[in-house]
mmCIF file of C-alpha atoms in Angstrom:
data_model
loop_
_atom_site.group_PDB
_atom_site.id
_atom_site.type_symbol
_atom_site.label_atom_id
_atom_site.label_comp_id
_atom_site.label_asym_id
_atom_site.label_seq_id
_atom_site.Cartn_x
_atom_site.Cartn_y
_atom_site.Cartn_z
ATOM 1 C CA MET A 1 -19.308 11.274 -22.600
ATOM 2 C CA ARG A 2 -17.984 11.196 -18.974
ATOM 3 C CA GLU A 3 -17.768 14.392 -16.941
ATOM 4 C CA GLY A 4 -14.508 15.210 -15.422
ATOM 5 C CA LEU A 5 -14.077 16.929 -12.041
ATOM 6 C CA SER A 6 -12.429 20.357 -12.052
ATOM 7 C CA LYS A 7 -9.718 20.854 -9.466
ATOM 8 C CA GLU A 8 -11.656 23.944 -8.041
ATOM 9 C CA ARG A 9 -14.717 21.586 -7.384
ATOM 10 C CA ALA A 10 -12.312 18.912 -5.901
ATOM 11 C CA ARG A 11 -11.160 21.490 -3.497
ATOM 12 C CA ASP A 12 -14.658 22.298 -2.465
ATOM 13 C CA VAL A 13 -15.508 18.792 -1.897
ATOM 14 C CA LEU A 14 -12.282 18.181 0.073
ATOM 15 C CA ASP A 15 -13.045 21.213 2.265
ATOM 16 C CA SER A 16 -16.567 19.889 3.052
ATOM 17 C CA ALA A 17 -15.067 16.444 4.024
ATOM 18 C CA ALA A 18 -12.397 18.203 6.199
ATOM 19 C CA ALA A 19 -15.170 20.214 7.980
ATOM 20 C CA ARG A 20 -16.971 16.998 8.926
ATOM 21 C CA LEU A 21 -13.765 15.447 10.408
ATOM 22 C CA ARG A 22 -12.372 18.411 12.266
ATOM 23 C CA THR A 23 -13.693 17.592 15.696
ATOM 24 C CA PRO A 24 -12.176 14.207 17.171
ATOM 25 C CA GLN A 25 -14.699 14.207 20.030
ATOM 26 C CA ALA A 26 -17.619 13.957 17.632
ATOM 27 C CA LEU A 27 -16.302 10.850 15.957
ATOM 28 C CA ARG A 28 -16.631 7.406 17.531
ATOM 29 C CA PRO A 29 -14.164 5.109 15.667
ATOM 30 C CA ALA A 30 -14.221 1.381 16.506
ATOM 31 C CA ARG A 31 -10.595 1.553 17.530
ATOM 32 C CA VAL A 32 -9.112 4.964 18.236
ATOM 33 C CA ASP A 33 -5.499 4.005 17.574
ATOM 34 C CA SER A 34 -6.122 2.291 14.289
ATOM 35 C CA LEU A 35 -4.699 3.808 11.042
ATOM 36 C CA ALA A 36 -7.318 2.108 9.041
ATOM 37 C CA VAL A 37 -10.489 3.316 10.905
ATOM 38 C CA GLY A 38 -9.339 5.606 13.779
ATOM 39 C CA HIS A 39 -7.727 8.943 14.623
ATOM 40 C CA PRO A 40 -4.125 8.322 13.125
ATOM 41 C CA GLY A 41 -5.634 7.938 9.625
ATOM 42 C CA ILE A 42 -7.624 11.239 10.041
ATOM 43 C CA ALA A 43 -4.621 12.969 11.398
ATOM 44 C CA LEU A 44 -2.908 12.282 8.061
ATOM 45 C CA LEU A 45 -5.522 14.248 6.075
ATOM 46 C CA PHE A 46 -5.127 17.313 8.287
ATOM 47 C CA THR A 47 -1.261 17.107 8.179
ATOM 48 C CA THR A 48 -1.554 17.016 4.484
ATOM 49 C CA LEU A 49 -3.857 20.003 4.384
ATOM 50 C CA ALA A 50 -1.479 21.878 6.735
ATOM 51 C CA ALA A 51 1.374 21.385 4.298
ATOM 52 C CA GLY A 52 -0.750 23.016 1.755
ATOM 53 C CA GLY A 53 -1.295 26.194 3.745
ATOM 54 C CA ASP A 54 -4.404 25.424 6.010
ATOM 55 C CA THR A 55 -3.429 27.405 9.116
ATOM 56 C CA GLU A 56 -5.800 25.514 11.357
ATOM 57 C CA ALA A 57 -5.151 22.006 10.043
ATOM 58 C CA ARG A 58 -2.073 21.392 12.020
ATOM 59 C CA SER A 59 -3.753 21.746 15.434
ATOM 60 C CA VAL A 60 -6.582 19.598 14.104
ATOM 61 C CA ALA A 61 -4.063 16.940 13.171
ATOM 62 C CA HIS A 62 -2.417 17.230 16.675
ATOM 63 C CA ALA A 63 -5.888 16.855 18.298
ATOM 64 C CA HIS A 64 -6.563 13.603 16.403
ATOM 65 C CA LEU A 65 -3.201 12.151 17.381
ATOM 66 C CA ALA A 66 -3.930 13.049 21.097
ATOM 67 C CA ALA A 67 -7.227 11.344 20.794
ATOM 68 C CA ALA A 68 -5.503 8.119 19.442
ATOM 69 C CA ILE A 69 -3.145 7.911 22.487
ATOM 70 C CA ARG A 70 -5.630 8.982 25.161
ATOM 71 C CA PRO A 71 -7.161 5.663 26.187
ATOM 72 C CA ALA A 72 -5.713 3.933 29.264
ATOM 73 C CA GLY A 73 -3.586 0.894 29.074
ATOM 74 C CA GLY A 74 -0.987 2.124 26.514
ATOM 75 C CA LEU A 75 -0.654 1.491 22.881
ATOM 76 C CA ARG A 76 -0.265 -2.120 21.729
ATOM 77 C CA ALA A 77 2.434 -3.078 19.348
ATOM 78 C CA SER A 78 0.977 -4.600 16.190
ATOM 79 C CA GLY A 79 1.335 -4.102 12.468
ATOM 80 C CA LEU A 80 1.506 -0.813 10.718
ATOM 81 C CA TYR A 81 -2.116 -0.244 10.861
ATOM 82 C CA GLY A 82 -2.713 -0.613 14.627
ATOM 83 C CA GLY A 83 -1.436 0.588 17.892
ATOM 84 C CA ALA A 84 2.063 2.022 18.304
ATOM 85 C CA ALA A 85 2.950 1.781 14.682
ATOM 86 C CA ALA A 86 -0.257 3.553 13.493
ATOM 87 C CA VAL A 87 0.380 6.357 15.862
ATOM 88 C CA ALA A 88 4.116 6.521 15.022
ATOM 89 C CA PHE A 89 3.328 6.657 11.309
ATOM 90 C CA ALA A 90 0.869 9.503 11.690
ATOM 91 C CA ALA A 91 3.266 11.314 13.957
ATOM 92 C CA ARG A 92 6.223 10.885 11.629
ATOM 93 C CA VAL A 93 4.208 12.264 8.756
ATOM 94 C CA ALA A 94 3.165 15.184 10.915
ATOM 95 C CA ALA A 95 6.605 16.071 12.079
ATOM 96 C CA THR A 96 7.853 19.230 10.638
ATOM 97 C CA GLY A 97 11.455 18.877 11.948
ATOM 98 C CA PRO A 98 13.809 16.635 13.878
ATOM 99 C CA ASP A 99 12.422 17.685 17.234
ATOM 100 C CA SER A 100 8.699 17.657 16.281
ATOM 101 C CA TYR A 101 6.868 14.772 18.176
ATOM 102 C CA ARG A 102 10.214 13.712 19.401
ATOM 103 C CA SER A 103 9.092 12.381 22.811
ATOM 104 C CA LEU A 104 6.215 10.541 21.326
ATOM 105 C CA LEU A 105 8.341 9.018 18.576
ATOM 106 C CA ASP A 106 11.088 7.994 21.066
ATOM 107 C CA ALA A 107 8.515 6.378 23.238
ATOM 108 C CA VAL A 108 6.795 4.288 20.475
ATOM 109 C CA THR A 109 9.785 3.547 18.100
ATOM 110 C CA PRO A 110 11.148 0.759 20.368
ATOM 111 C CA ARG A 111 7.697 -0.985 20.337
ATOM 112 C CA VAL A 112 7.508 -0.712 16.594
ATOM 113 C CA ALA A 113 10.967 -2.218 16.231
ATOM 114 C CA GLU A 114 10.086 -5.072 18.632
ATOM 115 C CA ALA A 115 6.922 -5.980 16.720
ATOM 116 C CA ALA A 116 8.862 -5.869 13.477
ATOM 117 C CA VAL A 117 11.647 -8.159 14.623
ATOM 118 C CA GLU A 118 9.114 -10.592 16.245
ATOM 119 C CA ARG A 119 7.287 -10.893 12.790
ATOM 120 C CA ALA A 120 10.553 -11.170 10.881
ATOM 121 C CA ARG A 121 11.628 -14.051 13.181
ATOM 122 C CA ALA A 122 8.213 -15.869 12.850
ATOM 123 C CA LEU A 123 8.314 -15.428 9.160
ATOM 124 C CA ARG A 124 11.686 -16.901 8.795
ATOM 125 C CA ALA A 125 10.985 -19.773 11.314
ATOM 126 C CA GLY A 126 7.942 -20.786 9.256
ATOM 127 C CA ARG A 127 10.028 -20.863 6.171
ATOM 128 C CA ALA A 128 12.637 -22.938 7.833
ATOM 129 C CA GLU A 129 10.041 -25.413 9.136
ATOM 130 C CA GLY A 130 8.450 -25.809 5.754
ATOM 131 C CA THR A 131 5.084 -24.540 6.892
ATOM 132 C CA GLY A 132 4.958 -21.658 4.399
ATOM 133 C CA ALA A 133 4.679 -17.936 4.644
ATOM 134 C CA PRO A 134 1.351 -16.702 6.006
ATOM 135 C CA SER A 135 0.665 -13.337 4.302
ATOM 136 C CA HIS A 136 -0.129 -11.646 7.626
ATOM 137 C CA LEU A 137 3.509 -11.960 8.630
ATOM 138 C CA TYR A 138 5.061 -10.292 5.595
ATOM 139 C CA ASP A 139 2.245 -8.044 4.176
ATOM 140 C CA ALA A 140 1.685 -4.264 4.068
ATOM 141 C CA VAL A 141 -1.129 -4.128 6.691
ATOM 142 C CA SER A 142 -0.104 -6.441 9.442
ATOM 143 C CA GLY A 143 3.266 -7.747 8.573
ATOM 144 C CA VAL A 144 6.909 -7.055 7.963
ATOM 145 C CA SER A 145 6.571 -4.942 4.766
ATOM 146 C CA GLY A 146 4.372 -2.284 6.464
ATOM 147 C CA LEU A 147 6.481 -2.057 9.606
ATOM 148 C CA ALA A 148 9.615 -1.900 7.526
ATOM 149 C CA ARG A 149 8.241 1.047 5.648
ATOM 150 C CA LEU A 150 7.882 2.907 8.835
ATOM 151 C CA LEU A 151 11.265 1.884 10.221
ATOM 152 C CA LEU A 152 12.673 3.189 6.790
ATOM 153 C CA ALA A 153 11.633 6.591 7.955
ATOM 154 C CA LEU A 154 12.194 6.183 11.911
ATOM 155 C CA ASP A 155 15.529 4.295 12.009
ATOM 156 C CA PRO A 156 16.851 3.394 8.478
ATOM 157 C CA HIS A 157 20.049 1.946 9.701
ATOM 158 C CA GLY A 158 18.863 0.136 12.784
ATOM 159 C CA PRO A 159 18.850 -3.610 13.560
ATOM 160 C CA ALA A 160 15.107 -3.930 13.350
ATOM 161 C CA LEU A 161 14.896 -2.707 9.752
ATOM 162 C CA ARG A 162 17.770 -5.017 8.818
ATOM 163 C CA ALA A 163 15.988 -8.056 10.356
ATOM 164 C CA CYS A 164 12.912 -7.005 8.225
ATOM 165 C CA LEU A 165 14.865 -6.676 5.069
ATOM 166 C CA GLU A 166 16.630 -10.039 5.510
ATOM 167 C CA ALA A 167 13.367 -11.844 6.134
ATOM 168 C CA LEU A 168 11.828 -10.381 3.057
ATOM 169 C CA VAL A 169 14.958 -11.238 0.960
ATOM 170 C CA ASP A 170 14.583 -14.766 2.297
ATOM 171 C CA LEU A 171 11.212 -15.002 0.591
ATOM 172 C CA ALA A 172 13.061 -14.958 -2.725
ATOM 173 C CA GLU A 173 14.461 -18.468 -1.994
ATOM 174 C CA PRO A 174 12.230 -21.331 -3.288
ATOM 175 C CA ALA A 175 10.161 -23.264 -0.756
ATOM 176 C CA VAL A 176 10.282 -27.063 -0.632
ATOM 177 C CA THR A 177 6.653 -27.964 0.216
ATOM 178 C CA PRO A 178 4.838 -31.321 0.377
ATOM 179 C CA HIS A 179 3.426 -30.496 -3.064
ATOM 180 C CA GLY A 180 6.702 -29.673 -4.882
ATOM 181 C CA THR A 181 8.992 -26.609 -5.037
ATOM 182 C CA LEU A 182 7.081 -23.339 -4.938
ATOM 183 C CA PRO A 183 8.140 -19.605 -4.699
ATOM 184 C CA GLY A 184 9.292 -18.766 -1.127
ATOM 185 C CA TRP A 185 6.115 -16.612 -0.357
ATOM 186 C CA TRP A 186 3.842 -19.783 -0.782
ATOM 187 C CA THR A 187 0.945 -19.727 1.686
ATOM 188 C CA PRO A 188 -0.414 -23.185 2.653
ATOM 189 C CA HIS A 189 -4.191 -22.014 2.786
ATOM 190 C CA GLY A 190 -6.355 -19.618 0.934
ATOM 191 C CA PRO A 191 -6.230 -15.882 0.942
ATOM 192 C CA GLY A 192 -7.504 -14.230 4.153
ATOM 193 C CA ARG A 193 -7.795 -17.519 5.952
ATOM 194 C CA GLN A 194 -5.509 -19.739 8.072
ATOM 195 C CA GLU A 195 -7.399 -22.962 7.633
ATOM 196 C CA PRO A 196 -7.910 -25.315 4.720
ATOM 197 C CA ASN A 197 -9.821 -24.007 1.789
ATOM 198 C CA PRO A 198 -11.387 -26.341 -0.789
ATOM 199 C CA ASP A 199 -10.676 -23.664 -3.512
ATOM 200 C CA PHE A 200 -6.997 -23.715 -2.686
ATOM 201 C CA PRO A 201 -6.214 -27.333 -1.508
ATOM 202 C CA ARG A 202 -2.476 -26.866 -1.853
ATOM 203 C CA GLY A 203 -2.316 -23.100 -0.835
ATOM 204 C CA HIS A 204 -1.679 -20.109 -3.032
ATOM 205 C CA LEU A 205 0.483 -17.308 -4.002
ATOM 206 C CA ASN A 206 -0.960 -13.849 -3.213
ATOM 207 C CA LEU A 207 -0.674 -10.997 -5.868
ATOM 208 C CA GLY A 208 -2.357 -8.174 -3.837
ATOM 209 C CA LEU A 209 -0.278 -5.274 -2.936
ATOM 210 C CA ALA A 210 -2.012 -5.168 0.408
ATOM 211 C CA HIS A 211 -1.523 -8.824 1.233
ATOM 212 C CA GLY A 212 0.747 -10.327 -1.349
ATOM 213 C CA ILE A 213 4.339 -10.356 -2.833
ATOM 214 C CA PRO A 214 3.921 -6.872 -4.362
ATOM 215 C CA GLY A 215 4.271 -5.452 -0.864
ATOM 216 C CA PRO A 216 7.713 -6.917 -0.242
ATOM 217 C CA LEU A 217 8.689 -5.939 -3.717
ATOM 218 C CA ALA A 218 7.679 -2.298 -3.305
ATOM 219 C CA LEU A 219 9.292 -2.153 0.211
ATOM 220 C CA LEU A 220 12.686 -3.590 -1.050
ATOM 221 C CA SER A 221 12.660 -1.229 -3.977
ATOM 222 C CA LEU A 222 12.041 1.826 -1.903
ATOM 223 C CA ALA A 223 14.716 0.855 0.539
ATOM 224 C CA HIS A 224 17.182 0.298 -2.292
ATOM 225 C CA GLU A 225 16.412 3.757 -3.623
ATOM 226 C CA GLN A 226 17.261 5.108 -0.108
ATOM 227 C CA GLY A 227 20.568 3.313 -0.174
ATOM 228 C CA VAL A 228 19.521 0.779 2.441
ATOM 229 C CA SER A 229 20.150 -2.810 1.511
ATOM 230 C CA VAL A 230 21.174 -6.208 2.719
ATOM 231 C CA GLN A 231 22.915 -9.250 1.121
ATOM 232 C CA GLY A 232 20.744 -10.563 -1.799
ATOM 233 C CA HIS A 233 18.628 -7.392 -1.894
ATOM 234 C CA GLU A 234 18.776 -6.817 -5.615
ATOM 235 C CA MET A 235 18.507 -10.559 -6.219
ATOM 236 C CA ALA A 236 15.152 -10.611 -4.418
ATOM 237 C CA ILE A 237 13.767 -7.555 -6.228
ATOM 238 C CA GLY A 238 14.712 -9.286 -9.602
ATOM 239 C CA ARG A 239 13.089 -12.513 -8.537
ATOM 240 C CA PHE A 240 9.783 -10.948 -7.327
ATOM 241 C CA ALA A 241 9.484 -8.555 -10.184
ATOM 242 C CA GLY A 242 10.394 -11.199 -12.700
ATOM 243 C CA TRP A 243 7.829 -13.573 -11.401
ATOM 244 C CA LEU A 244 5.003 -10.947 -11.368
ATOM 245 C CA ALA A 245 5.886 -9.933 -14.918
ATOM 246 C CA GLY A 246 5.632 -13.564 -16.004
ATOM 247 C CA ARG A 247 2.312 -13.807 -14.466
ATOM 248 C CA ALA A 248 0.593 -11.004 -16.366
ATOM 249 C CA HIS A 249 -2.320 -11.932 -18.533
ATOM 250 C CA GLU A 250 -3.388 -9.991 -21.642
ATOM 251 C CA ASP A 251 -6.737 -9.114 -23.198
ATOM 252 C CA GLY A 252 -7.967 -6.457 -25.652
ATOM 253 C CA TYR A 253 -7.251 -3.702 -23.136
ATOM 254 C CA GLY A 254 -3.769 -4.745 -22.184
ATOM 255 C CA PRO A 255 -1.910 -6.514 -19.337
ATOM 256 C CA TYR A 256 -3.552 -7.473 -16.189
ATOM 257 C CA TRP A 257 -3.057 -9.645 -13.103
ATOM 258 C CA PRO A 258 -5.255 -12.183 -11.265
ATOM 259 C CA LEU A 259 -5.825 -11.774 -7.540
ATOM 260 C CA THR A 260 -4.052 -15.026 -6.683
ATOM 261 C CA VAL A 261 -2.228 -17.990 -8.320
ATOM 262 C CA ARG A 262 -3.140 -21.517 -7.025
ATOM 263 C CA ALA A 263 -0.290 -23.623 -5.996
ATOM 264 C CA GLU A 264 -1.557 -26.363 -8.514
ATOM 265 C CA ASP A 265 -1.371 -23.889 -11.406
ATOM 266 C CA GLU A 266 2.081 -22.705 -10.499
ATOM 267 C CA LEU A 267 3.362 -26.311 -10.161
ATOM 268 C CA SER A 268 1.829 -27.326 -13.481
ATOM 269 C CA GLY A 269 2.619 -24.130 -15.322
ATOM 270 C CA GLU A 270 -1.031 -23.848 -16.394
ATOM 271 C CA ARG A 271 -2.577 -20.345 -16.748
ATOM 272 C CA PRO A 272 -6.378 -20.633 -16.236
ATOM 273 C CA PRO A 273 -8.183 -18.272 -18.763
ATOM 274 C CA ASN A 274 -9.877 -15.094 -17.741
ATOM 275 C CA PRO A 275 -8.958 -15.171 -14.000
ATOM 276 C CA PRO A 276 -10.823 -12.770 -11.893
ATOM 277 C CA THR A 277 -9.095 -9.303 -11.375
ATOM 278 C CA ARG A 278 -9.924 -5.908 -10.096
ATOM 279 C CA ALA A 279 -8.562 -2.358 -10.236
ATOM 280 C CA ALA A 280 -7.965 -1.746 -6.533
ATOM 281 C CA TRP A 281 -5.116 -0.963 -4.323
ATOM 282 C CA CYS A 282 -5.498 -4.011 -2.094
ATOM 283 C CA TYR A 283 -5.761 -6.604 -4.903
ATOM 284 C CA GLY A 284 -5.488 -6.211 -8.659
ATOM 285 C CA THR A 285 -3.701 -4.687 -11.459
ATOM 286 C CA PRO A 286 -2.936 -1.119 -10.142
ATOM 287 C CA GLY A 287 -1.119 -2.330 -7.119
ATOM 288 C CA VAL A 288 0.933 -4.774 -8.983
ATOM 289 C CA ALA A 289 1.706 -2.150 -11.554
ATOM 290 C CA ARG A 290 2.953 0.279 -8.922
ATOM 291 C CA ALA A 291 5.237 -2.295 -7.264
ATOM 292 C CA LEU A 292 6.781 -3.259 -10.633
ATOM 293 C CA PHE A 293 7.236 0.429 -11.536
ATOM 294 C CA LEU A 294 9.148 1.010 -8.164
ATOM 295 C CA ALA A 295 11.282 -2.064 -8.964
ATOM 296 C CA GLY A 296 12.011 -0.857 -12.428
ATOM 297 C CA ARG A 297 12.995 2.637 -11.097
ATOM 298 C CA ALA A 298 15.109 1.164 -8.304
ATOM 299 C CA LEU A 299 17.103 -1.126 -10.622
ATOM 300 C CA ASP A 300 16.689 0.887 -13.655
ATOM 301 C CA GLU A 301 14.842 -1.876 -15.614
ATOM 302 C CA LYS A 302 12.942 -0.214 -18.384
ATOM 303 C CA ALA A 303 10.870 -3.229 -19.227
ATOM 304 C CA TRP A 304 9.193 -3.395 -15.769
ATOM 305 C CA ARG A 305 8.492 0.308 -15.931
ATOM 306 C CA GLU A 306 6.861 0.025 -19.323
ATOM 307 C CA LEU A 307 4.814 -3.076 -18.349
ATOM 308 C CA ALA A 308 3.599 -1.062 -15.211
ATOM 309 C CA GLY A 309 2.634 1.855 -17.450
ATOM 310 C CA ARG A 310 0.647 -0.220 -19.984
ATOM 311 C CA SER A 311 -1.170 -2.118 -17.343
ATOM 312 C CA THR A 312 -2.113 1.009 -15.616
ATOM 313 C CA HIS A 313 -3.580 2.399 -18.830
ATOM 314 C CA ALA A 314 -5.269 -0.827 -19.379
ATOM 315 C CA ALA A 315 -6.997 -0.820 -16.078
ATOM 316 C CA LEU A 316 -8.331 2.600 -16.879
ATOM 317 C CA ALA A 317 -9.405 1.608 -20.354
ATOM 318 C CA ARG A 318 -11.685 -1.122 -19.060
ATOM 319 C CA PRO A 319 -15.399 -0.176 -18.389
ATOM 320 C CA VAL A 320 -16.053 1.175 -15.075
ATOM 321 C CA ASP A 321 -18.445 -1.566 -14.062
ATOM 322 C CA SER A 322 -15.781 -4.257 -14.675
ATOM 323 C CA ARG A 323 -13.261 -2.758 -12.263
ATOM 324 C CA GLY A 324 -14.575 -4.537 -9.226
ATOM 325 C CA LEU A 325 -14.288 -1.441 -7.049
ATOM 326 C CA GLU A 326 -16.370 -0.863 -3.919
ATOM 327 C CA GLY A 327 -17.085 2.679 -2.907
ATOM 328 C CA PRO A 328 -14.726 5.684 -2.785
ATOM 329 C CA GLY A 329 -12.188 4.328 -0.316
ATOM 330 C CA LEU A 330 -8.438 3.659 -0.647
ATOM 331 C CA CYS A 331 -8.388 0.045 0.070
ATOM 332 C CA HIS A 332 -10.828 -1.574 -2.498
ATOM 333 C CA GLY A 333 -12.453 1.532 -3.936
ATOM 334 C CA THR A 334 -11.903 4.390 -6.424
ATOM 335 C CA GLY A 335 -9.677 6.328 -4.052
ATOM 336 C CA GLY A 336 -6.910 3.777 -4.297
ATOM 337 C CA LEU A 337 -7.188 3.649 -8.085
ATOM 338 C CA LEU A 338 -7.005 7.376 -8.230
ATOM 339 C CA GLN A 339 -4.107 7.710 -5.987
ATOM 340 C CA ILE A 340 -1.962 5.035 -7.881
ATOM 341 C CA ALA A 341 -2.915 6.470 -11.222
ATOM 342 C CA ALA A 342 -2.033 9.877 -10.194
ATOM 343 C CA ARG A 343 1.280 8.655 -8.806
ATOM 344 C CA MET A 344 1.996 6.868 -12.001
ATOM 345 C CA ALA A 345 1.043 9.830 -14.152
ATOM 346 C CA TYR A 346 3.226 12.240 -12.308
ATOM 347 C CA ASP A 347 6.271 9.911 -11.970
ATOM 348 C CA MET A 348 6.298 8.860 -15.626
ATOM 349 C CA GLY A 349 5.287 12.300 -16.992
ATOM 350 C CA ASP A 350 2.499 10.554 -18.779
ATOM 351 C CA ALA A 351 0.185 13.082 -20.262
ATOM 352 C CA GLU A 352 -2.420 10.647 -21.391
ATOM 353 C CA LEU A 353 -2.604 9.010 -17.946
ATOM 354 C CA ASN A 354 -2.900 12.480 -16.448
ATOM 355 C CA ALA A 355 -5.787 13.423 -18.601
ATOM 356 C CA GLN A 356 -7.704 10.434 -17.183
ATOM 357 C CA LEU A 357 -7.485 11.742 -13.611
ATOM 358 C CA PRO A 358 -10.418 14.290 -13.756
ATOM 359 C CA PHE A 359 -12.793 11.402 -14.709
ATOM 360 C CA LEU A 360 -11.432 9.183 -11.790
ATOM 361 C CA ALA A 361 -11.847 12.068 -9.415
ATOM 362 C CA GLY A 362 -15.409 12.593 -10.655
ATOM 363 C CA GLN A 363 -16.327 8.923 -10.060
ATOM 364 C CA LEU A 364 -14.717 9.227 -6.519
ATOM 365 C CA VAL A 365 -16.947 12.250 -5.643
ATOM 366 C CA GLU A 366 -19.975 10.537 -7.055
ATOM 367 C CA GLY A 367 -19.451 7.678 -4.625
ATOM 368 C CA MET A 368 -18.443 9.547 -1.511
ATOM 369 C CA GLY A 369 -21.913 9.339 0.035
ATOM 370 C CA GLU A 370 -21.327 5.518 -0.021
ATOM 371 C CA GLY A 371 -18.197 5.519 2.078
ATOM 372 C CA ASP A 372 -17.871 3.336 5.092
ATOM 373 C CA GLY A 373 -17.489 6.034 7.842
ATOM 374 C CA PHE A 374 -14.649 8.501 8.133
ATOM 375 C CA GLY A 375 -11.572 6.188 8.309
ATOM 376 C CA PHE A 376 -8.416 6.003 6.077
ATOM 377 C CA LEU A 377 -8.659 2.741 4.363
ATOM 378 C CA GLU A 378 -12.300 2.583 3.495
ATOM 379 C CA GLY A 379 -13.729 5.870 4.582
ATOM 380 C CA GLU A 380 -13.979 9.602 4.012
ATOM 381 C CA SER A 381 -10.575 10.711 5.135
ATOM 382 C CA GLY A 382 -8.728 8.241 2.774
ATOM 383 C CA ALA A 383 -10.983 9.319 -0.088
ATOM 384 C CA ALA A 384 -10.303 12.967 0.657
ATOM 385 C CA LEU A 385 -6.501 12.423 0.662
ATOM 386 C CA ALA A 386 -6.717 10.827 -2.865
ATOM 387 C CA LEU A 387 -8.881 13.774 -3.995
ATOM 388 C CA HIS A 388 -6.170 16.118 -2.495
ATOM 389 C CA THR A 389 -3.494 14.419 -4.580
ATOM 390 C CA TYR A 390 -5.626 15.163 -7.696
ATOM 391 C CA ALA A 391 -6.370 18.841 -6.849
ATOM 392 C CA GLU A 392 -2.719 19.669 -5.810
ATOM 393 C CA GLY A 393 -0.919 17.187 -8.224
ATOM 394 C CA ALA A 394 1.266 19.621 -9.997
ATOM 395 C CA ARG A 395 2.695 20.984 -6.788
ATOM 396 C CA LEU A 396 3.105 17.536 -5.287
ATOM 397 C CA ALA A 397 4.892 16.132 -8.289
ATOM 398 C CA GLY A 398 8.061 18.099 -7.480
ATOM 399 C CA ALA A 399 8.958 15.967 -4.531
ATOM 400 C CA GLY A 400 11.819 13.538 -4.964
ATOM 401 C CA PRO A 401 11.018 9.798 -4.979
ATOM 402 C CA SER A 402 13.205 8.894 -2.184
ATOM 403 C CA ASP A 403 13.812 11.806 0.021
ATOM 404 C CA PRO A 404 14.403 10.247 3.497
ATOM 405 C CA GLN A 405 13.276 13.503 5.193
ATOM 406 C CA LEU A 406 9.810 13.306 3.744
ATOM 407 C CA LEU A 407 7.138 10.671 4.593
ATOM 408 C CA ALA A 408 4.116 11.100 2.463
ATOM 409 C CA TRP A 409 0.744 9.691 3.682
ATOM 410 C CA ASP A 410 0.575 7.082 0.950
ATOM 411 C CA ALA A 411 3.796 5.384 2.222
ATOM 412 C CA ALA A 412 1.273 3.495 4.321
ATOM 413 C CA LEU A 413 0.005 2.072 1.034
ATOM 414 C CA LEU A 414 3.626 1.169 -0.017
ATOM 415 C CA ILE A 415 3.239 3.005 -3.222
ATOM 416 C CA GLY A 416 5.798 5.688 -2.265
#
């Protein structure tokens, strides 16, 4: 019988983790302005603790933000997880009112908008030229989807966000490729690479929330809920969600998704048996399920919501050693699974799913000594944030799903 973690014990572990991360000068991140490994991601932890009543945490969050912008040369504009966007995201989450961090946000928002428009143009140009849609141009980490999630909070009615939404909607149109007609987000090479891959001779379609089509689906769904849309918006949500629903596999535990679909298999209609999967945020069933749930909530499609719920249950029903998780982190570890499962449990009012959270939290704590440093995506600060969601879940569940005044830390994961 597995042991579940009490919320009191979770708070003790959370306090210990925060104590190790309180002093920016004592940490040596590989890149100080990175949301993934640097000070902006750690600032998210202390901003979250401050909202829960930790009186010293807000000044610690401010110190981490200051450390992120201290290096000479200015912040580079890149995807959500680096430079200007990473700092802007952390500052926007930390802001307690319209004037909070106003000068910083006014300085970096134009750089974020410029980077977003540049990626949106490159994405549409590649599509127009028939060279495909490299995932780094549209995904959550480096591409349009992540930057658009930030712009939805910074400037929801601005031209940069509109350019992002139009580029993502454009992905819903089929792509005419040298191999045949494929979905518009077809990538001509293998996952994580931009050169020929013998395992993907005709390219692939990516199903990871971090790097595949669930990211644009989640972003378009969240924007729709906030009342921000462009021509073809609902059509694109429908095509992305319908495609994902049609690519679900099923075993004795329930529905699940592969990591990718080869272009050959998409063209032939074949479904290779027992494709590899995992239960992570970056790739695997939980991320796809969350994106489908958001789409179902946005367009009031009960079937998508139900499929999302069943597949989340199935991911937790499978043996722990078959989940393909690595460490306690948010990206490909237990932290990401815990955060998504908690979000789904609270949003669906699912008592059975909620009852699984203590066991997931216990598995996270068991693995925290294996974490890769103190960063947000793979390290201790991200794991601690997922633990905080579990410990304070009843209070956090009261927030509305699309309040534009609130930007939760897990918006960086495109799950809310």
